[in-house]
Amino acid sequence: MHRSAIAAALLLLTACEPVPQDPVRVRALVLSGNGSYVTQEVTLNTITDIIHMEGSVAKLIGGARIVLDSADPELQVPTLTEEGFANALIKSDGRPVTANWIEQDGVLWPADFHTWNLATTYYNFEKAREYFNTVGNIPQADFGKDPATVYYFADFTLKDSNPEPIKDNALWFAPTQSFMVVPFDELQKAPLAINSGVMAHEYSHMIFNLKVYGSRRLPPPITEWGAVGTSPGANLIKALDEGLADYHGYGVTCKSATGCDPRFLRTSFEDKLSNDRDLSKSDRCMDLGLRNSLQNSGLGTFSGQGLEYKLGSILASALYQAGESTGQREVLMRAIVSAYSDETANNPGLKQLISLVGSNQTDFNLTSVSAVFIKHVTDVPLKTALCNELIDHLQVPAADLVGPGLPCPAAAQGGNTCTRINP
Ligand SMILES: [Zn+2]
């Protein structure tokens, strides 16, 4: 081949093919078997710019300022689009972070505190993405061509609830379609960004937004269902989002060297919260008070009491029990992700159920949501176990799920861990 033809062919190749990235070996902070974080060599497989911490999975942006204030004049424009809304919140775009490294025998060591945090943060995003790709079976293309934006040490204020910027948190923020890792202040335990389970919890919110809400910045089940005085559908979907985030956060810990950790919050939060969200607790049950709040309160009241976490934990531990008791943990995790969105006739996913329900949010309820999950499990013993756990812990009437034409096998009649509160 003529030399210029070779050059042209090579150019064509670089233009069309994604350049395979060499893995980068770095030191990061990883949970060890004795429950503390230690420095460990890890491989970043997707990073393209190790100084500015950007790769196909995430790009880390420092110095951004984001303010949500309902009195903000920029939000009072009647024709504001969802994107315009997001842009109005971002008061300062920030810039790529700068990491400092010391190379030693082919391994990059963070040279300052922030670089330790950045390396670990990126690594945790890679692990979460890998889980949803391999266990969750989400094709790479579905994640989009752009990396997720992570506002690192963002100055993030939710003015209506607190005039001061948020501290000690890590979160997915749908309006800007980005993650935030905010500064530490009083947190006595491991910073959230280094807790792989916590970051996977946040990543799960992004996946839920992508699949169930179609990447909407202001998802209608929250903004429309949640705007009425009694919002059972909005309350339930908030609880699903939280419970499934804990469930998948747990799933990511199963891929770590230290193994499955149903109490992955314990290294970052105090005992009460870690216990309340421990997935392995098998005695969590829907009670009359919680069911009454779910069905009869508005989203503000429901969330104001943190009930989305309480209900979410009941769901998460029911899923945990079904997967562990049958030895089919990953099969169930994959089935649950497949139930987020499914265009197949007669087998709607959550996204399709939302459309079917329309403005009648009472039809987005424990029975219809349980049916969506159950119908996405094919293995009969696993399906039966899932039916039993959901009927038992969520207190769904067995007659709504078991019977001719209904999703549960006749063998499923519900467990007996919880005292029945039906009807
Ligand atoms: Zn959450």
Coordinates of C-alpha atoms and ligand atoms in Angstrom, one line a residue:
M1 CA 0.0 0.0 0.0
H2 CA 1.2 3.5 -0.8
R3 CA 2.4 5.4 2.2
S4 CA -0.2 8.1 1.9
A5 CA -2.9 5.5 1.5
I6 CA -1.7 3.8 4.7
A7 CA -1.7 7.2 6.5
A8 CA -5.3 7.8 5.2
A9 CA -6.4 4.3 6.3
L10 CA -4.9 4.9 9.7
L11 CA -6.6 8.3 10.0
L12 CA -9.9 6.7 9.0
L13 CA -9.3 4.1 11.7
T14 CA -8.7 6.7 14.4
A15 CA -11.8 8.6 13.3
C16 CA -14.1 5.6 13.4
E17 CA -12.8 3.2 16.0
P18 CA -12.8 4.1 19.7
V19 CA -9.1 4.0 20.7
P20 CA -8.7 1.1 23.1
Q21 CA -7.5 2.6 26.3
D22 CA -4.5 1.2 28.2
P23 CA -5.5 0.4 31.8
V24 CA -3.9 2.7 34.3
R25 CA -2.6 1.3 37.5
V26 CA -3.1 3.6 40.5
R27 CA -3.3 3.4 44.3
A28 CA -6.8 4.1 45.7
L29 CA -8.6 3.6 49.1
V30 CA -10.4 0.2 49.1
L31 CA -12.3 -1.5 51.9
S32 CA -10.3 -4.3 53.5
G33 CA -11.4 -7.5 55.2
N34 CA -11.1 -5.9 58.7
G35 CA -13.6 -3.1 57.8
S36 CA -11.2 -0.3 57.3
Y37 CA -10.1 1.5 54.1
V38 CA -6.5 0.8 53.0
T39 CA -4.4 1.9 50.1
Q40 CA -4.5 -0.7 47.4
E41 CA -3.4 -1.0 43.8
V42 CA -6.3 -0.9 41.4
T43 CA -6.6 -0.6 37.7
L44 CA -8.7 2.1 36.0
N45 CA -9.8 0.6 32.7
T46 CA -11.7 3.5 31.1
I47 CA -9.7 6.6 32.0
T48 CA -8.4 8.7 29.1
D49 CA -7.0 11.7 31.0
I50 CA -5.5 10.8 34.3
I51 CA -4.6 14.4 35.2
H52 CA -8.1 15.7 34.7
M53 CA -9.8 12.5 35.7
E54 CA -11.9 12.0 32.6
G55 CA -12.8 8.7 30.9
S56 CA -15.7 7.0 29.2
V57 CA -17.4 6.4 32.6
A58 CA -17.1 9.7 34.3
K59 CA -15.5 13.2 34.2
L60 CA -14.8 15.0 37.4
I61 CA -15.5 18.7 37.5
G62 CA -14.3 20.9 40.3
G63 CA -15.4 24.4 41.5
A64 CA -19.0 24.2 40.2
R65 CA -21.8 26.1 42.0
I66 CA -25.4 24.9 41.7
V67 CA -28.3 26.6 43.4
L68 CA -31.9 25.5 43.5
D69 CA -34.1 28.3 44.9
S70 CA -37.7 28.5 44.0
A71 CA -37.5 32.3 44.3
D72 CA -34.7 32.5 41.7
P73 CA -35.8 35.0 39.0
E74 CA -34.1 32.8 36.4
L75 CA -36.7 30.1 37.2
Q76 CA -39.7 32.4 36.8
V77 CA -39.7 32.2 33.0
P78 CA -43.0 30.6 32.0
T79 CA -41.6 28.9 28.9
L80 CA -38.6 27.4 30.6
T81 CA -37.7 24.0 29.1
E82 CA -36.3 21.2 31.3
E83 CA -32.8 22.0 29.9
G84 CA -33.3 25.7 30.5
F85 CA -34.3 24.9 34.0
A86 CA -31.1 22.9 34.6
N87 CA -29.0 25.6 33.0
A88 CA -30.5 28.2 35.4
L89 CA -29.5 26.1 38.4
I90 CA -25.9 25.9 37.3
K91 CA -24.5 29.3 38.5
S92 CA -20.9 28.3 37.8
D93 CA -19.8 25.5 35.4
G94 CA -16.5 24.8 37.2
R95 CA -13.6 23.2 35.4
P96 CA -11.9 19.8 35.2
V97 CA -10.1 18.8 38.4
T98 CA -6.3 18.4 38.5
A99 CA -4.9 15.3 40.0
N100 CA -1.3 15.0 41.3
W101 CA 0.5 11.7 41.0
I102 CA 3.9 10.2 41.9
E103 CA 4.9 7.4 39.6
Q104 CA 6.5 4.4 41.2
D105 CA 7.3 1.2 39.3
G106 CA 4.5 1.8 36.8
V107 CA 1.9 2.6 39.5
L108 CA 0.6 6.1 40.1
W109 CA 0.4 7.1 43.7
P110 CA -1.9 10.1 44.7
A111 CA 0.3 12.9 45.8
D112 CA -2.3 14.8 47.9
F113 CA -5.5 14.1 49.8
H114 CA -7.9 15.2 47.0
T115 CA -6.1 12.9 44.5
W116 CA -6.7 9.9 46.8
N117 CA -10.4 10.9 46.9
L118 CA -10.5 11.4 43.1
A119 CA -8.8 8.1 42.3
T120 CA -11.1 6.2 44.6
T121 CA -14.2 8.1 43.3
Y122 CA -13.4 7.3 39.7
Y123 CA -12.7 3.6 40.6
N124 CA -16.0 3.4 42.4
F125 CA -17.9 4.7 39.3
E126 CA -16.1 2.2 37.1
K127 CA -17.2 -0.6 39.5
A128 CA -20.8 0.6 39.5
R129 CA -20.9 0.9 35.7
E130 CA -19.4 -2.6 35.3
Y131 CA -22.0 -4.1 37.6
F132 CA -24.9 -2.6 35.6
N133 CA -23.3 -3.7 32.3
T134 CA -22.4 -7.3 33.3
V135 CA -24.9 -8.2 36.1
G136 CA -27.6 -5.8 35.0
N137 CA -27.1 -6.6 31.3
I138 CA -27.4 -3.0 30.2
P139 CA -25.5 -2.7 26.9
Q140 CA -22.6 -0.2 26.8
A141 CA -24.5 1.9 24.1
D142 CA -27.4 2.6 26.5
F143 CA -25.1 4.5 28.9
G144 CA -24.7 7.1 26.1
K145 CA -21.5 8.4 24.4
D146 CA -20.7 11.0 27.1
P147 CA -19.3 10.2 30.5
A148 CA -21.3 11.0 33.5
T149 CA -20.6 14.5 35.0
V150 CA -19.5 14.3 38.6
Y151 CA -19.3 17.7 40.3
Y152 CA -16.5 17.2 42.7
F153 CA -16.6 19.2 45.9
A154 CA -19.5 21.1 44.4
D155 CA -21.0 24.2 46.1
F156 CA -24.5 22.9 46.1
T157 CA -27.4 24.7 47.8
L158 CA -31.1 23.7 48.1
K159 CA -32.2 27.1 49.2
D160 CA -35.7 26.3 50.1
S161 CA -34.6 23.8 52.8
N162 CA -31.3 25.3 53.9
P163 CA -29.5 28.6 52.9
E164 CA -26.1 26.9 53.4
P165 CA -24.4 24.6 50.8
I166 CA -24.9 20.9 51.5
K167 CA -22.0 19.1 53.2
D168 CA -21.1 15.4 53.8
N169 CA -23.1 14.0 50.9
A170 CA -22.9 12.3 47.5
L171 CA -25.9 12.3 45.3
W172 CA -27.4 11.9 41.9
F173 CA -29.2 15.1 40.9
A174 CA -31.7 14.5 38.1
P175 CA -32.3 18.2 37.1
T176 CA -28.7 18.6 36.0
Q177 CA -28.3 14.9 35.1
S178 CA -25.1 14.8 37.2
F179 CA -23.6 13.5 40.3
M180 CA -22.4 15.7 43.2
V181 CA -19.7 14.9 45.7
V182 CA -19.9 17.7 48.2
P183 CA -17.3 18.8 50.8
F184 CA -16.9 17.0 54.1
D185 CA -17.8 18.8 57.3
E186 CA -18.9 16.7 60.3
L187 CA -19.0 13.2 59.0
Q188 CA -17.0 11.1 61.4
K189 CA -16.7 8.0 59.3
A190 CA -15.5 7.2 55.8
P191 CA -16.2 10.0 53.2
L192 CA -19.1 8.9 51.0
A193 CA -17.1 9.0 47.7
I194 CA -14.8 6.3 48.9
N195 CA -17.6 4.0 50.0
S196 CA -18.1 1.9 46.9
G197 CA -21.6 0.7 48.0
V198 CA -22.8 4.3 48.6
M199 CA -21.5 5.4 45.2
A200 CA -23.2 2.4 43.6
H201 CA -26.4 3.4 45.4
E202 CA -26.1 6.9 43.7
Y203 CA -25.2 5.3 40.4
S204 CA -28.4 3.2 40.7
H205 CA -30.4 6.4 40.9
M206 CA -28.9 7.4 37.5
I207 CA -29.8 4.1 36.0
F208 CA -33.4 4.4 37.4
N209 CA -33.6 7.8 35.9
L210 CA -32.2 6.6 32.5
K211 CA -34.4 3.5 32.2
V212 CA -37.6 4.3 34.1
Y213 CA -37.8 8.0 33.6
G214 CA -36.2 8.1 30.1
S215 CA -33.5 10.5 31.4
R216 CA -36.1 13.2 32.2
R217 CA -34.6 16.0 34.4
L218 CA -38.0 16.5 35.9
P219 CA -39.7 13.1 35.8
P220 CA -43.5 13.4 35.5
P221 CA -44.2 10.7 38.2
I222 CA -42.5 13.0 40.6
T223 CA -43.5 16.5 39.3
E224 CA -47.1 15.6 38.2
W225 CA -48.2 12.7 40.5
G226 CA -46.3 14.3 43.3
A227 CA -48.0 17.7 42.9
V228 CA -51.4 16.5 44.2
G229 CA -52.4 16.3 47.9
T230 CA -52.6 12.5 48.0
S231 CA -49.9 10.9 45.8
P232 CA -49.6 7.1 46.3
G233 CA -47.9 6.6 43.0
A234 CA -45.3 9.2 43.5
N235 CA -44.7 8.0 47.1
L236 CA -44.2 4.4 45.9
I237 CA -41.9 5.2 43.0
K238 CA -39.7 7.3 45.3
A239 CA -39.5 4.2 47.6
L240 CA -38.7 1.9 44.7
D241 CA -35.9 4.2 43.6
E242 CA -34.3 4.2 47.1
G243 CA -34.9 0.5 47.8
L244 CA -33.5 -0.6 44.5
A245 CA -30.5 1.7 44.9
D246 CA -29.7 -0.1 48.2
Y247 CA -30.2 -3.5 46.5
H248 CA -27.9 -2.7 43.6
G249 CA -25.4 -1.0 46.0
Y250 CA -25.3 -4.3 47.8
G251 CA -24.9 -6.1 44.4
V252 CA -21.8 -4.0 43.7
T253 CA -20.2 -5.0 47.0
C254 CA -20.6 -8.7 45.9
K255 CA -18.1 -7.9 43.2
S256 CA -15.4 -6.7 45.6
A257 CA -12.5 -8.7 47.1
T258 CA -14.2 -8.5 50.5
G259 CA -17.4 -10.0 49.2
C260 CA -21.1 -9.2 49.6
D261 CA -21.9 -6.6 52.3
P262 CA -25.6 -6.1 53.1
R263 CA -24.5 -3.5 55.7
F264 CA -22.4 -1.5 53.3
L265 CA -23.5 1.8 54.9
R266 CA -21.9 1.0 58.2
T267 CA -18.4 2.4 57.3
S268 CA -20.0 5.8 56.5
F269 CA -23.0 6.2 58.7
E270 CA -23.9 5.7 62.4
D271 CA -25.3 2.4 63.6
K272 CA -29.0 3.3 63.6
L273 CA -29.1 4.2 59.9
S274 CA -26.9 1.3 59.0
N275 CA -29.2 -1.1 60.9
D276 CA -32.3 0.4 59.4
R277 CA -31.0 -0.2 55.9
D278 CA -29.3 -3.5 56.5
L279 CA -30.6 -5.7 53.7
S280 CA -30.1 -8.9 55.5
K281 CA -32.7 -8.1 58.2
S282 CA -35.5 -10.5 57.4
D283 CA -38.1 -9.2 59.7
R284 CA -39.0 -6.0 58.0
C285 CA -42.7 -5.7 57.3
M286 CA -45.2 -3.3 55.9
D287 CA -47.4 -2.0 58.8
L288 CA -50.7 -0.2 58.9
G289 CA -49.2 3.2 59.6
L290 CA -46.7 3.0 56.7
R291 CA -49.4 1.7 54.3
N292 CA -51.7 4.5 55.4
S293 CA -49.0 7.0 54.7
L294 CA -48.2 5.5 51.4
Q295 CA -51.8 5.6 50.2
N296 CA -53.0 8.8 51.8
S297 CA -50.2 11.3 52.1
G298 CA -48.7 13.7 49.6
L299 CA -45.1 13.3 48.5
G300 CA -43.8 16.2 50.6
T301 CA -45.2 14.6 53.8
F302 CA -44.1 11.1 52.8
S303 CA -40.6 12.1 52.0
G304 CA -40.5 14.6 54.9
Q305 CA -40.5 11.6 57.2
G306 CA -38.0 9.6 55.2
L307 CA -40.7 7.0 54.5
E308 CA -39.3 6.3 51.0
Y309 CA -36.3 4.8 52.8
K310 CA -38.4 2.8 55.2
L311 CA -40.5 1.3 52.5
G312 CA -37.5 1.0 50.2
S313 CA -35.7 -1.1 52.8
I314 CA -38.7 -3.5 53.1
L315 CA -38.5 -4.0 49.3
A316 CA -34.7 -4.3 49.3
S317 CA -34.6 -6.9 52.0
A318 CA -37.5 -8.9 50.4
L319 CA -35.4 -9.0 47.2
Y320 CA -32.3 -9.9 49.1
Q321 CA -34.1 -12.9 50.8
A322 CA -35.5 -14.2 47.5
G323 CA -32.1 -14.1 45.7
E324 CA -30.1 -15.5 48.6
S325 CA -32.5 -18.3 49.6
T326 CA -32.6 -19.7 46.1
G327 CA -28.9 -19.1 45.4
Q328 CA -29.9 -16.9 42.4
R329 CA -28.7 -13.5 43.5
E330 CA -27.4 -12.3 40.2
V331 CA -30.3 -13.8 38.2
L332 CA -32.7 -11.8 40.3
M333 CA -30.6 -8.6 40.0
R334 CA -30.6 -8.9 36.3
A335 CA -34.3 -9.6 36.2
I336 CA -35.0 -6.6 38.3
V337 CA -33.0 -4.3 36.0
S338 CA -34.8 -5.8 33.0
A339 CA -38.1 -4.8 34.6
Y340 CA -37.2 -1.1 34.5
S341 CA -38.2 -0.7 30.9
D342 CA -39.6 -3.4 28.6
E343 CA -41.5 -2.7 25.4
T344 CA -42.6 -6.4 25.0
A345 CA -46.3 -6.8 24.6
N346 CA -48.1 -8.0 27.8
N347 CA -44.9 -7.7 29.8
P348 CA -44.6 -4.0 30.6
G349 CA -41.6 -2.6 32.6
L350 CA -42.0 0.1 35.2
K351 CA -41.6 2.8 32.5
Q352 CA -44.4 1.3 30.5
L353 CA -46.6 0.8 33.6
I354 CA -46.2 4.6 34.3
S355 CA -47.5 5.3 30.8
L356 CA -50.4 2.8 31.1
V357 CA -51.4 4.3 34.4
G358 CA -51.3 7.9 33.1
S359 CA -52.9 10.3 35.5
N360 CA -54.5 7.5 37.5
Q361 CA -51.6 7.0 39.9
T362 CA -53.5 4.8 42.3
D363 CA -53.0 2.1 39.7
F364 CA -49.2 2.4 40.2
N365 CA -49.4 0.4 43.4
L366 CA -47.8 -2.5 45.3
T367 CA -49.7 -5.1 43.4
S368 CA -49.1 -3.7 39.9
V369 CA -45.4 -3.0 40.7
S370 CA -44.9 -6.5 42.2
A371 CA -46.4 -8.0 39.1
V372 CA -43.9 -6.2 36.9
F373 CA -41.0 -7.6 38.9
I374 CA -42.4 -11.1 39.1
K375 CA -43.2 -11.3 35.4
H376 CA -39.6 -10.5 34.6
V377 CA -38.3 -13.6 36.5
T378 CA -38.5 -16.8 34.4
D379 CA -37.1 -19.4 36.7
V380 CA -40.0 -21.0 38.6
P381 CA -38.4 -21.5 42.1
L382 CA -37.0 -18.0 42.0
K383 CA -40.3 -16.6 40.9
T384 CA -42.1 -18.5 43.7
A385 CA -39.6 -17.2 46.3
L386 CA -40.0 -13.6 45.0
C387 CA -43.8 -13.9 45.1
N388 CA -43.6 -15.2 48.7
E389 CA -41.3 -12.5 49.9
L390 CA -43.3 -9.7 48.3
I391 CA -46.7 -11.0 49.5
D392 CA -45.2 -11.4 53.0
H393 CA -43.1 -8.3 53.5
L394 CA -45.0 -5.8 51.3
Q395 CA -48.4 -7.3 52.5
V396 CA -49.7 -7.6 49.0
P397 CA -52.9 -9.7 49.1
A398 CA -52.0 -13.2 47.8
A399 CA -55.3 -13.3 45.8
D400 CA -54.0 -10.3 43.8
L401 CA -51.0 -12.2 42.5
V402 CA -51.7 -15.9 42.7
G403 CA -54.3 -17.6 40.6
P404 CA -55.2 -18.3 36.9
G405 CA -53.9 -15.5 34.7
L406 CA -52.0 -13.9 37.6
P407 CA -48.2 -13.8 37.7
C408 CA -47.4 -16.1 40.7
P409 CA -47.2 -19.9 40.5
A410 CA -49.9 -21.7 42.6
A411 CA -47.2 -22.8 45.0
A412 CA -46.7 -19.3 46.1
Q413 CA -49.0 -18.3 49.0
G414 CA -46.7 -15.9 50.8
G415 CA -44.3 -16.4 53.7
N416 CA -45.1 -16.2 57.4
T417 CA -42.4 -13.8 58.7
C418 CA -44.9 -10.9 58.9
T419 CA -48.2 -10.8 60.6
R420 CA -50.9 -10.2 57.9
I421 CA -52.5 -6.8 58.0
N422 CA -54.8 -7.4 55.1
P423 CA -57.3 -6.4 54.1
Ligands
ZN1 ZN -30.8 7.3 47.4

